[in-house]
Coordinates of C-alpha atoms (C1' of nucleotides) in Angstrom, one line a residue:
Chain E
X107 CA 0.0 0.0 0.0
X108 CA 1.4 3.4 -1.0
X109 CA 0.3 4.9 2.2
X110 CA 2.7 2.7 4.1
X111 CA 5.6 3.6 1.9
X112 CA 7.8 6.0 3.9
X113 CA 9.0 7.7 0.7
X114 CA 5.6 9.2 0.3
X115 CA 5.4 10.6 3.8
X116 CA 6.0 14.2 2.7
X117 CA 2.8 14.1 0.5
X118 CA 0.8 13.6 3.6
X119 CA -1.2 16.8 2.9
X120 CA -2.1 15.9 -0.6
X121 CA -5.8 15.6 -0.9
X122 CA -5.6 13.4 -4.0
X123 CA -4.5 10.0 -2.9
X124 CA -1.1 9.6 -1.4
X125 CA -0.5 9.8 2.3
X126 CA -3.9 8.5 3.1
X127 CA -4.5 5.6 5.2
X128 CA -6.1 2.4 3.9
X129 CA -9.2 3.3 5.8
X130 CA -9.4 6.7 4.2
X131 CA -8.9 5.2 0.7
X132 CA -11.5 2.5 1.3
X133 CA -13.9 5.1 2.6
X134 CA -13.5 7.4 -0.4
X135 CA -13.9 4.5 -2.8
X136 CA -17.0 3.1 -1.1
X137 CA -18.6 6.5 -0.9
X138 CA -18.1 6.7 -4.7
X139 CA -19.3 3.2 -5.3
X140 CA -22.5 3.7 -3.3
X141 CA -23.2 6.8 -5.3
X142 CA -22.6 5.0 -8.6
X143 CA -24.8 2.1 -7.6
X144 CA -27.5 4.6 -6.6
X145 CA -27.2 6.3 -10.0
X146 CA -27.6 2.9 -11.7
X147 CA -30.8 2.2 -9.7
X148 CA -32.1 5.7 -10.5
X149 CA -32.3 4.6 -14.1
X150 CA -34.6 1.8 -13.2
X151 CA -36.8 3.0 -10.4
X152 CA -36.6 6.8 -10.7
X153 CA -35.7 9.2 -7.9
X154 CA -38.8 8.6 -5.9
X155 CA -38.1 4.9 -5.7
X156 CA -34.5 5.1 -4.8
X157 CA -33.9 2.8 -1.9
X158 CA -31.0 2.6 0.4
X159 CA -31.7 -1.1 1.1
X160 CA -31.6 -1.9 -2.6
X161 CA -28.3 -0.1 -3.1
X162 CA -26.8 -1.9 -0.1
X163 CA -28.0 -5.2 -1.4
X164 CA -26.4 -4.6 -4.8
X165 CA -23.1 -3.8 -3.1
X166 CA -23.3 -6.9 -0.9
X167 CA -23.6 -4.8 2.2
X168 CA -26.1 -4.7 4.9
X169 CA -28.4 -1.7 4.7
X170 CA -27.3 -0.1 8.0
X171 CA -23.7 0.0 6.8
X172 CA -24.6 2.8 4.3
X173 CA -25.2 5.1 7.2
X174 CA -21.5 5.3 7.7
X175 CA -21.3 7.0 4.3
X176 CA -24.6 8.9 3.9
X177 CA -26.6 10.1 6.9
X178 CA -29.9 9.5 5.2
X179 CA -31.6 8.7 1.9
X180 CA -32.1 12.4 1.2
X181 CA -28.4 13.1 1.5
X182 CA -27.6 10.4 -1.0
X183 CA -30.2 11.9 -3.3
X184 CA -28.6 15.3 -2.8
X185 CA -25.2 13.9 -3.8
X186 CA -26.7 12.5 -7.0
X187 CA -28.3 15.8 -7.8
X188 CA -25.1 17.7 -7.3
X189 CA -23.3 15.2 -9.5
X190 CA -25.9 15.6 -12.2
X191 CA -25.7 19.3 -12.2
X192 CA -21.9 19.1 -12.4
X193 CA -22.1 16.6 -15.2
X194 CA -24.2 19.1 -17.2
X195 CA -21.8 21.9 -16.2
X196 CA -18.8 19.9 -17.4
X197 CA -20.5 19.0 -20.6
X198 CA -21.5 22.5 -21.4
X199 CA -18.2 24.1 -20.5
X200 CA -16.2 21.5 -22.5
X201 CA -18.5 22.1 -25.5
X202 CA -18.1 25.8 -25.3
X203 CA -14.3 25.5 -25.0
X204 CA -14.1 23.4 -28.1
X205 CA -15.2 26.2 -30.4
X206 CA -13.5 29.6 -30.8
X207 CA -15.1 32.3 -28.7
X208 CA -15.6 34.6 -31.6
X209 CA -17.9 32.2 -33.4
X210 CA -20.9 32.7 -31.1
X211 CA -23.3 30.9 -33.3
X212 CA -21.2 27.7 -33.6
X213 CA -20.6 27.8 -29.9
X214 CA -24.3 28.0 -29.2
X215 CA -25.0 25.1 -31.4
X216 CA -22.2 23.0 -30.0
X217 CA -23.4 23.6 -26.4
X218 CA -27.0 22.8 -27.3
X219 CA -26.0 19.6 -29.0
X220 CA -23.8 18.7 -26.0
X221 CA -26.7 19.2 -23.6
X222 CA -28.9 17.0 -25.7
X223 CA -26.3 14.3 -26.0
X224 CA -25.9 14.2 -22.3
X225 CA -29.6 14.2 -21.7
X226 CA -30.2 11.3 -24.1
X227 CA -27.4 9.4 -22.6
X228 CA -28.5 10.1 -19.0
X229 CA -32.3 10.5 -19.2
X230 CA -32.9 9.7 -15.5
X231 CA -30.3 12.1 -14.3
X232 CA -31.9 14.7 -16.6
X233 CA -35.3 13.9 -15.1
X234 CA -33.8 14.2 -11.6
X235 CA -32.8 17.8 -12.1
X236 CA -35.1 19.1 -14.8
X237 CA -38.1 16.9 -14.3
X238 CA -40.8 17.1 -11.7
X239 CA -39.5 17.6 -8.2
X240 CA -39.1 14.5 -6.0
X241 CA -42.1 14.7 -3.6
X242 CA -41.0 15.2 0.0
X243 CA -37.5 16.2 -1.0
X244 CA -36.4 19.7 -0.6
X245 CA -33.1 20.6 -2.4
X246 CA -30.6 22.1 0.0
X247 CA -28.6 25.3 -0.7
X248 CA -25.5 23.3 -1.8
X249 CA -27.2 22.5 -5.1
X250 CA -27.5 26.1 -6.2
X251 CA -23.9 26.6 -7.2
X252 CA -23.6 23.5 -9.4
X253 CA -27.0 24.2 -10.8
X254 CA -26.0 27.6 -12.0
X255 CA -22.9 26.5 -14.0
X256 CA -24.9 25.6 -17.1
X257 CA -26.9 28.9 -17.3
X258 CA -23.6 30.8 -16.6
X259 CA -21.9 29.1 -19.5
X260 CA -24.8 30.1 -21.8
X261 CA -24.5 33.7 -20.6
X262 CA -20.7 33.6 -21.3
X263 CA -21.3 32.5 -24.9
X264 CA -23.7 35.4 -25.3
X265 CA -21.4 37.9 -23.7
X266 CA -18.4 36.9 -25.8
X267 CA -20.3 36.8 -29.1
X268 CA -23.3 39.1 -29.1
X269 CA -22.4 42.6 -30.3
X270 CA -23.7 44.7 -27.4
X271 CA -26.7 46.7 -28.4
X272 CA -27.3 45.0 -31.7
X273 CA -31.0 44.2 -32.0
X274 CA -31.6 41.0 -33.9
X275 CA -33.6 41.3 -37.1
X276 CA -37.4 41.3 -36.6
X277 CA -37.1 42.2 -32.9
X278 CA -40.3 43.3 -31.3
X279 CA -39.5 46.6 -29.5
X280 CA -38.9 45.3 -26.0
X281 CA -41.4 47.7 -24.4
X282 CA -41.6 45.5 -21.3
X283 CA -37.9 46.0 -20.8
X284 CA -38.1 49.7 -20.8
X285 CA -38.2 51.8 -17.6
X286 CA -38.2 49.9 -14.3
X287 CA -41.0 47.3 -14.9
X288 CA -40.6 43.9 -13.1
X289 CA -38.9 42.3 -16.1
X290 CA -36.4 45.2 -16.4
X291 CA -35.6 44.9 -12.7
X292 CA -35.2 41.1 -12.8
X293 CA -33.1 41.3 -15.8
X294 CA -30.8 43.9 -14.3
X295 CA -30.5 41.9 -11.2
X296 CA -29.6 38.8 -13.2
X297 CA -27.1 40.7 -15.3
X298 CA -25.5 42.0 -12.1
X299 CA -25.3 38.5 -10.6
X300 CA -23.8 37.2 -13.8
X301 CA -21.2 40.0 -13.9
X302 CA -20.3 39.1 -10.3
X303 CA -20.0 35.4 -11.2
X304 CA -17.5 36.3 -13.9
X305 CA -19.5 36.7 -17.1
X306 CA -18.9 39.9 -19.0
X307 CA -21.7 42.4 -19.6
X308 CA -24.7 41.4 -21.7
X309 CA -27.3 43.9 -22.8
X310 CA -30.7 43.3 -21.2
X311 CA -32.5 42.6 -24.4
X312 CA -30.0 39.9 -25.5
X313 CA -30.2 38.4 -22.0
X314 CA -33.9 38.0 -22.1
X315 CA -33.8 36.6 -25.5
X316 CA -31.2 34.1 -24.3
X317 CA -33.4 33.1 -21.4
X318 CA -36.2 32.5 -23.9
X319 CA -34.0 30.4 -26.2
X320 CA -32.7 28.5 -23.1
X321 CA -36.2 27.6 -22.0
X322 CA -37.0 26.5 -25.5
X323 CA -34.0 24.2 -25.5
X324 CA -35.0 22.5 -22.3
X325 CA -38.7 22.4 -23.3
X326 CA -37.8 20.6 -26.4
X327 CA -35.5 18.2 -24.5
X328 CA -38.2 17.5 -22.0
X329 CA -40.7 16.8 -24.7
X330 CA -38.4 14.5 -26.4
X331 CA -37.3 12.6 -23.3
X332 CA -40.7 12.5 -21.6
X333 CA -42.5 11.2 -24.7
X334 CA -44.5 14.2 -26.0
X335 CA -43.1 13.8 -29.5
X336 CA -44.1 10.1 -30.0
X337 CA -45.7 9.8 -33.3
X338 CA -44.6 13.2 -34.7
X339 CA -41.1 14.4 -34.3
X340 CA -39.4 11.2 -33.3
X341 CA -36.5 10.8 -33.7
X342 CA -36.1 14.5 -32.9
X343 CA -32.6 15.0 -34.4
X344 CA -33.8 17.0 -37.3
X345 CA -36.2 19.2 -35.3
X346 CA -33.5 19.8 -32.8
X347 CA -31.0 21.0 -35.3
X348 CA -33.5 23.2 -36.9
X349 CA -34.7 24.6 -33.6
X350 CA -31.3 25.5 -32.2
X351 CA -30.4 27.1 -35.5
X352 CA -33.5 29.2 -35.4
X353 CA -33.0 30.1 -31.8
X354 CA -29.4 31.1 -32.5
X355 CA -30.8 33.6 -34.9
X356 CA -33.4 34.7 -32.4
X357 CA -30.8 35.3 -29.8
X358 CA -28.8 37.4 -32.3
X359 CA -25.9 35.0 -32.8
X360 CA -24.7 35.0 -36.4
Chain N
X300 CA -85.2 9.0 -5.6
X301 CA -86.0 10.1 -9.1
X302 CA -85.2 6.7 -10.5
X303 CA -88.2 5.3 -8.6
X304 CA -90.6 7.9 -9.9
X305 CA -92.8 6.2 -12.5
X306 CA -93.2 9.5 -14.4
X307 CA -89.6 9.3 -15.4
X308 CA -89.9 5.8 -16.8
X309 CA -89.7 6.9 -20.4
X310 CA -86.2 8.4 -19.9
X311 CA -84.9 5.0 -19.1
X312 CA -82.3 5.2 -21.9
X313 CA -80.9 8.6 -20.9
X314 CA -77.3 8.2 -20.1
X315 CA -77.2 11.3 -17.9
X316 CA -79.0 10.5 -14.7
X317 CA -82.7 9.6 -15.0
X318 CA -83.8 6.0 -15.2
X319 CA -80.7 4.7 -13.5
X320 CA -81.0 2.6 -10.5
X321 CA -79.7 3.7 -7.1
X322 CA -76.9 1.3 -7.5
X323 CA -75.8 2.8 -10.8
X324 CA -76.0 6.3 -9.4
X325 CA -74.0 5.4 -6.3
X326 CA -71.4 3.7 -8.5
X327 CA -71.0 6.7 -10.8
X328 CA -70.7 9.0 -7.8
X329 CA -68.2 6.9 -5.9
X330 CA -66.1 6.4 -9.1
X331 CA -65.9 10.1 -9.3
X332 CA -65.2 10.6 -5.6
X333 CA -62.4 8.1 -5.6
X334 CA -60.8 9.9 -8.6
X335 CA -61.2 13.3 -6.8
X336 CA -59.6 12.1 -3.6
X337 CA -56.8 10.5 -5.6
X338 CA -56.2 13.9 -7.3
X339 CA -56.1 15.6 -3.9
X340 CA -53.5 13.1 -2.8
X341 CA -51.5 13.6 -5.9
X342 CA -50.9 17.2 -4.8
X343 CA -49.3 15.9 -1.6
X344 CA -47.3 12.8 -2.5
X345 CA -46.9 13.0 -6.3
X346 CA -47.8 10.4 -8.8
X347 CA -45.2 7.9 -7.7
X348 CA -46.5 7.9 -4.1
X349 CA -50.2 7.7 -5.0
X350 CA -51.6 4.9 -2.8
X351 CA -54.9 3.1 -3.1
X352 CA -54.9 2.4 0.6
X353 CA -54.5 6.1 1.5
X354 CA -57.3 7.0 -0.9
X355 CA -59.6 4.4 0.6
X356 CA -58.8 5.6 4.1
X357 CA -59.7 9.2 3.3
X358 CA -63.0 8.0 1.9
X359 CA -63.7 5.9 5.0
X360 CA -63.6 2.7 3.0
X361 CA -61.5 -0.4 3.2
X362 CA -58.8 -0.6 0.6
X363 CA -60.1 -3.7 -1.1
X364 CA -63.4 -1.9 -1.8
X365 CA -61.7 0.3 -4.4
X366 CA -61.2 -2.7 -6.6
X367 CA -64.9 -2.6 -7.4
X368 CA -64.2 0.7 -9.1
X369 CA -60.6 0.6 -10.5
X370 CA -59.0 -2.8 -11.3
X371 CA -55.6 -1.6 -10.2
X372 CA -53.5 1.4 -9.1
X373 CA -52.3 2.0 -12.6
X374 CA -55.9 2.2 -13.9
X375 CA -56.6 4.9 -11.4
X376 CA -53.5 6.7 -12.5
X377 CA -54.5 6.5 -16.1
X378 CA -57.9 8.0 -15.2
X379 CA -56.1 10.9 -13.6
X380 CA -53.8 11.4 -16.5
X381 CA -56.7 11.4 -19.0
X382 CA -58.6 13.9 -16.8
X383 CA -55.5 16.2 -16.7
X384 CA -55.1 16.1 -20.4
X385 CA -58.8 16.9 -20.9
X386 CA -58.6 19.7 -18.4
X387 CA -55.8 21.3 -20.4
X388 CA -57.7 20.7 -23.6
X389 CA -60.8 22.3 -22.1
X390 CA -58.8 25.3 -20.9
X391 CA -57.1 25.8 -24.2
X392 CA -60.2 25.4 -26.3
X393 CA -62.2 27.8 -24.1
X394 CA -59.4 30.4 -24.2
X395 CA -59.2 30.2 -28.0
X396 CA -62.9 30.5 -28.3
X397 CA -62.9 33.7 -26.2
X398 CA -61.0 35.6 -28.8
X399 CA -62.0 36.3 -32.4
X400 CA -60.4 33.9 -34.8
X401 CA -59.0 36.7 -37.0
X402 CA -56.9 38.1 -34.2
X403 CA -54.3 35.3 -34.2
X404 CA -51.9 37.1 -32.0
X405 CA -54.4 37.8 -29.3
X406 CA -55.6 34.2 -29.5
X407 CA -52.1 32.9 -29.1
X408 CA -51.5 35.1 -26.0
X409 CA -54.8 34.1 -24.5
X410 CA -54.2 30.4 -24.9
X411 CA -50.7 30.7 -23.5
X412 CA -52.0 32.6 -20.5
X413 CA -54.7 30.0 -20.0
X414 CA -52.3 27.2 -20.0
X415 CA -50.1 28.9 -17.5
X416 CA -53.0 29.7 -15.2
X417 CA -54.1 26.1 -15.3
X418 CA -50.5 24.9 -14.6
X419 CA -50.0 27.2 -11.7
X420 CA -53.4 26.2 -10.2
X421 CA -52.7 22.5 -10.7
X422 CA -49.0 22.0 -10.5
X423 CA -49.1 18.3 -9.7
X424 CA -51.4 17.5 -12.5
X425 CA -49.1 19.5 -14.8
X426 CA -46.2 17.4 -13.5
X427 CA -48.2 14.3 -14.0
X428 CA -48.5 14.8 -17.7
X429 CA -45.6 17.1 -18.6
X430 CA -43.0 16.1 -15.9
X431 CA -40.9 13.1 -15.6
X432 CA -42.7 9.9 -16.4
X433 CA -43.9 7.8 -13.5
X434 CA -41.4 4.9 -13.1
X435 CA -42.9 1.6 -13.8
X436 CA -46.0 3.1 -15.4
X437 CA -46.6 2.9 -19.1
X438 CA -49.3 5.2 -20.5
X439 CA -51.9 3.2 -22.4
X440 CA -53.2 4.1 -25.9
X441 CA -56.3 5.8 -24.5
X442 CA -54.3 8.7 -23.3
X443 CA -53.2 9.7 -26.8
X444 CA -56.5 11.3 -28.0
X445 CA -56.9 13.6 -24.9
X446 CA -53.2 14.4 -25.0
X447 CA -53.5 15.7 -28.6
X448 CA -56.3 18.2 -27.9
X449 CA -54.0 20.9 -26.7
X450 CA -51.5 20.8 -29.6
X451 CA -54.4 20.6 -32.0
X452 CA -55.9 23.7 -30.6
X453 CA -52.5 25.5 -31.1
X454 CA -52.5 24.3 -34.7
X455 CA -55.9 25.7 -35.3
X456 CA -54.9 29.1 -34.0
X457 CA -52.1 29.1 -36.4
X458 CA -54.1 27.8 -39.4
X459 CA -56.9 30.4 -38.9
X460 CA -54.6 33.3 -38.4
X461 CA -51.2 32.8 -40.1
X462 CA -51.3 34.1 -43.7
X463 CA -50.1 31.0 -45.6
X464 CA -46.7 31.4 -47.0
X465 CA -45.9 34.6 -45.2
X466 CA -42.4 34.3 -43.7
X467 CA -42.0 36.1 -40.5
X468 CA -39.4 38.9 -40.4
X469 CA -35.9 37.8 -39.7
X470 CA -36.6 34.2 -40.7
X471 CA -33.6 32.0 -41.3
X472 CA -34.1 30.3 -44.7
X473 CA -35.5 27.0 -43.6
X474 CA -33.0 24.9 -45.6
X475 CA -33.7 21.9 -43.4
X476 CA -37.3 22.1 -44.6
X477 CA -36.4 21.9 -48.2
X478 CA -36.5 18.7 -50.3
X479 CA -37.4 15.5 -48.4
X480 CA -35.1 15.6 -45.4
X481 CA -36.3 14.1 -42.2
X482 CA -37.7 17.3 -40.8
X483 CA -39.6 18.0 -44.1
X484 CA -41.1 14.5 -44.0
X485 CA -42.0 14.7 -40.3
X486 CA -43.6 18.1 -40.8
X487 CA -45.5 16.9 -43.8
X488 CA -46.8 13.9 -41.9
X489 CA -47.8 16.1 -39.0
X490 CA -49.6 18.5 -41.3
X491 CA -51.5 15.6 -42.8
X492 CA -52.4 14.3 -39.4
X493 CA -53.6 17.7 -38.3
X494 CA -55.7 18.1 -41.5
X495 CA -57.3 14.8 -40.9
X496 CA -58.1 15.9 -37.3
X497 CA -59.9 18.9 -38.6
X498 CA -57.3 21.7 -38.5
X499 CA -57.0 23.6 -41.8
X500 CA -53.8 23.7 -43.8
X501 CA -50.7 25.2 -42.2
X502 CA -47.6 25.9 -44.3
X503 CA -44.7 23.7 -43.1
X504 CA -42.5 26.6 -42.1
X505 CA -45.1 28.1 -39.9
X506 CA -45.9 24.7 -38.4
X507 CA -42.3 24.1 -37.4
X508 CA -42.1 27.6 -35.9
X509 CA -45.2 26.9 -33.9
X510 CA -43.7 23.7 -32.6
X511 CA -40.6 25.6 -31.5
X512 CA -42.8 28.2 -29.8
X513 CA -44.9 25.5 -28.2
X514 CA -41.8 23.8 -26.7
X515 CA -40.7 27.2 -25.5
X516 CA -43.9 27.7 -23.7
X517 CA -43.7 24.4 -21.9
X518 CA -40.1 24.8 -21.2
X519 CA -40.7 28.1 -19.5
X520 CA -43.6 26.6 -17.5
X521 CA -41.6 23.7 -16.4
X522 CA -38.8 25.9 -15.3
X523 CA -41.2 28.1 -13.4
X524 CA -43.1 25.2 -11.8
X525 CA -40.1 23.0 -11.1
X526 CA -38.1 25.8 -9.5
X527 CA -35.3 26.6 -12.0
X528 CA -36.2 30.3 -11.8
X529 CA -35.8 30.7 -8.1
X530 CA -33.6 33.7 -7.4
X531 CA -33.9 35.2 -10.9
X532 CA -37.2 35.4 -12.8
X533 CA -39.6 34.8 -9.9
X534 CA -42.4 35.7 -10.0
X535 CA -42.3 34.8 -13.7
X536 CA -45.3 36.9 -14.8
X537 CA -43.3 39.6 -16.5
X538 CA -40.9 37.1 -18.3
X539 CA -43.9 35.1 -19.3
X540 CA -45.8 38.0 -20.9
X541 CA -42.7 39.1 -22.7
X542 CA -41.8 35.6 -23.9
X543 CA -45.2 34.7 -25.3
X544 CA -45.3 38.1 -27.1
X545 CA -41.9 37.5 -28.7
X546 CA -42.9 34.0 -29.6
X547 CA -46.1 35.2 -31.2
X548 CA -43.9 37.4 -33.4
X549 CA -41.6 34.4 -34.0
X550 CA -44.5 32.3 -35.2
X551 CA -45.6 35.0 -37.5
X552 CA -48.7 36.1 -35.6
X553 CA -49.4 39.8 -35.8
Chain M
dT2 C1' -98.2 -6.6 -4.9
dG3 C1' -95.3 -10.2 -2.9
dT4 C1' -91.9 -13.6 -2.9
dA5 C1' -87.4 -16.2 -4.5
dC6 C1' -83.4 -15.7 -6.5
dA7 C1' -79.4 -13.2 -8.6
dT8 C1' -76.3 -9.5 -8.5
dC9 C1' -73.2 -6.6 -6.5
dA10 C1' -70.9 -3.3 -2.9
dG11 C1' -68.3 -3.3 0.9
dT12 C1' -65.8 -6.0 4.9
dG13 C1' -62.0 -7.8 7.3
dA14 C1' -58.4 -10.8 7.4
dA15 C1' -54.5 -12.3 5.2
dC16 C1' -50.2 -12.9 2.0
dG17 C1' -45.9 -11.4 1.0
dC18 C1' -43.4 -7.8 0.3
dG19 C1' -40.5 -3.5 0.9
dC20 C1' -38.9 0.6 3.3
dG21 C1' -35.7 4.1 6.5
dT22 C1' -33.6 4.1 10.6
dT23 C1' -31.6 2.7 15.3
dC24 C1' -28.6 0.1 18.2
dA25 C1' -25.5 -2.9 20.7
dC26 C1' -22.0 -5.7 19.0
dT27 C1' -17.4 -7.7 16.6
dG28 C1' -13.3 -7.3 14.6
dA29 C1' -10.2 -4.9 11.9
dT30 C1' -7.3 -0.7 11.2
dG31 C1' -4.7 3.3 13.0
dT32 C1' -2.1 5.9 16.7
dA33 C1' 0.7 7.1 20.7
dC34 C1' 4.0 5.8 23.6
Chain I
dT165 C1' 9.9 -2.3 16.8
dG166 C1' 6.2 -3.7 20.0
dT167 C1' 2.4 -3.1 22.8
dA168 C1' -2.1 -0.8 24.6
dC169 C1' -5.7 1.8 23.5
dA170 C1' -8.9 4.4 20.5
dT171 C1' -11.2 4.7 16.3
dC172 C1' -14.1 3.2 13.0
dA173 C1' -16.5 -0.2 9.3
dG174 C1' -19.6 -3.4 8.9
dT175 C1' -23.1 -6.9 11.1
dG176 C1' -27.6 -8.6 12.3
dA177 C1' -31.6 -8.0 14.7
dA178 C1' -35.3 -5.2 15.5
dC179 C1' -39.0 -1.3 15.4
dG180 C1' -42.8 0.4 13.2
dC181 C1' -44.5 1.4 9.2
dG182 C1' -46.7 1.2 4.5
dC183 C1' -47.9 -1.0 0.2
dG184 C1' -51.0 -3.7 -3.8
dT185 C1' -53.8 -7.3 -4.2
dT186 C1' -56.7 -11.6 -3.2
dC187 C1' -60.5 -14.0 -1.2
dA188 C1' -64.4 -15.9 1.3
dC189 C1' -68.0 -13.5 3.5
dT190 C1' -72.4 -10.5 4.7
dG191 C1' -76.0 -7.9 3.7
dA192 C1' -78.2 -4.7 0.8
dT193 C1' -80.2 -3.7 -3.8
dG194 C1' -82.4 -5.2 -8.1
dT195 C1' -85.2 -8.4 -11.1
dA196 C1' -88.3 -12.0 -12.8
dC197 C1' -92.1 -14.4 -12.0

DNA sequence: TGTACATCAGTGAACGCGCGTTCACTGATGTAC
DNA sequence: TGTACATCAGTGAACGCGCGTTCACTGATGTAC
């Protein structure tokens, strides 16, 4: 065991792997394995049906042993939710990074495709975070930060590509964005929050259009995943490509 | 009891109420009451947690008695799903009828607002039909017809208001709709199905735009209801009004 | 109109199952001297 | 390096609960003569 090798003694503070006792290693590994098994079960029974006993059974443990790793069923669920948000966040950030920042339209399309690919590959994790809430479960504060990674990435695309102030063709004069109406105030607050989180400035009109396009994307994904397209736009590949292209134009990305 | 009144004997064939025995009346009433109690519980425990025993308990019956009315839990769930789809259908059709057919834009806005009002008033029924599928439950064929009432109503608005062939301003040339690509074929099939269901002709470009707007609407509603807007666009009234107005323009309704 | 029989609603007990969580315990791993 | 003690992972039994569904039954309602 590496931890018993004296030559590694000076890495004792490394959080990665070295310098940890066998116990610590085993604990980290099992914590991960429990979560993975729970994720596997999620795909079969859904979030509401996730059972600690079933997870323990699959791992060859006794159910009470899980309480050494997660204090309750809801905490395990929270861990899964955080992981799912982070998986979307990773996906979206990687997709954005794979396309030059200047080509906003291509970036938008790449990110949309990446989200869809992830959702199709992980439908139950998608449902866990974007579907109906799990009854009786209240998402704790810790889920907020991972949840905001994806919208933040969308905002960054917009900010680095949309020419500030350029109204897209055919824009309805955003009367509801003028003055200090509720939408104008909410949008300003959101823009400020985004700026604080590291995204550059986005004009309010573009921001609201992005939110609309963003909800369109997820509405379309939910319809595809939850079966509202059966018998019409299934498979939805062609509709999806068309829609994200149209929405890119709607947002003002060219 | 009216059924025992000989003066009503000639209404014996009326399916409404007269001429039915006390047994038949009681059965119809209880069938409805069970469904209503189940709907009430849905709002507390969600679809996955709906329990026949709990419903029976609330009605002061023994759980086995419910099997005289619904052969299984899933059949009760199916009844709730059909009711929910019909409630949306009623809502949408009534909203559409309340605005002159010629004013397509106003009709569109009225229908969107009506759907939102229904969803906010009945969040768990919304989740039941547009949220994540209930694990282990497979929706039977009978749900298809009620489910299609709402999209059909949207199509009718479009057909009776969109000037055929008029491309909305700022339209991206629908290259993916040309020829016989997958999207063109799916759209043509959908248009044919709509025509058969009674909706007049809609040009393919407008139809696809309507589908995009339609998914936007439901994406926005799901985000609002399932909590993705907390801390930004909540309350979502202003965003909603703005979005459906923008989408009306996107679809080509003026 | 009155009686005999058939239908059906609702009961209560039971089957067999699963769940989350607690708790006293054992044995292995880690730490301090 | 070796020993004594502390920490911690995992066990197995238990508590108290809930679930869907079946089944033989009783008593009320409906129907045919």
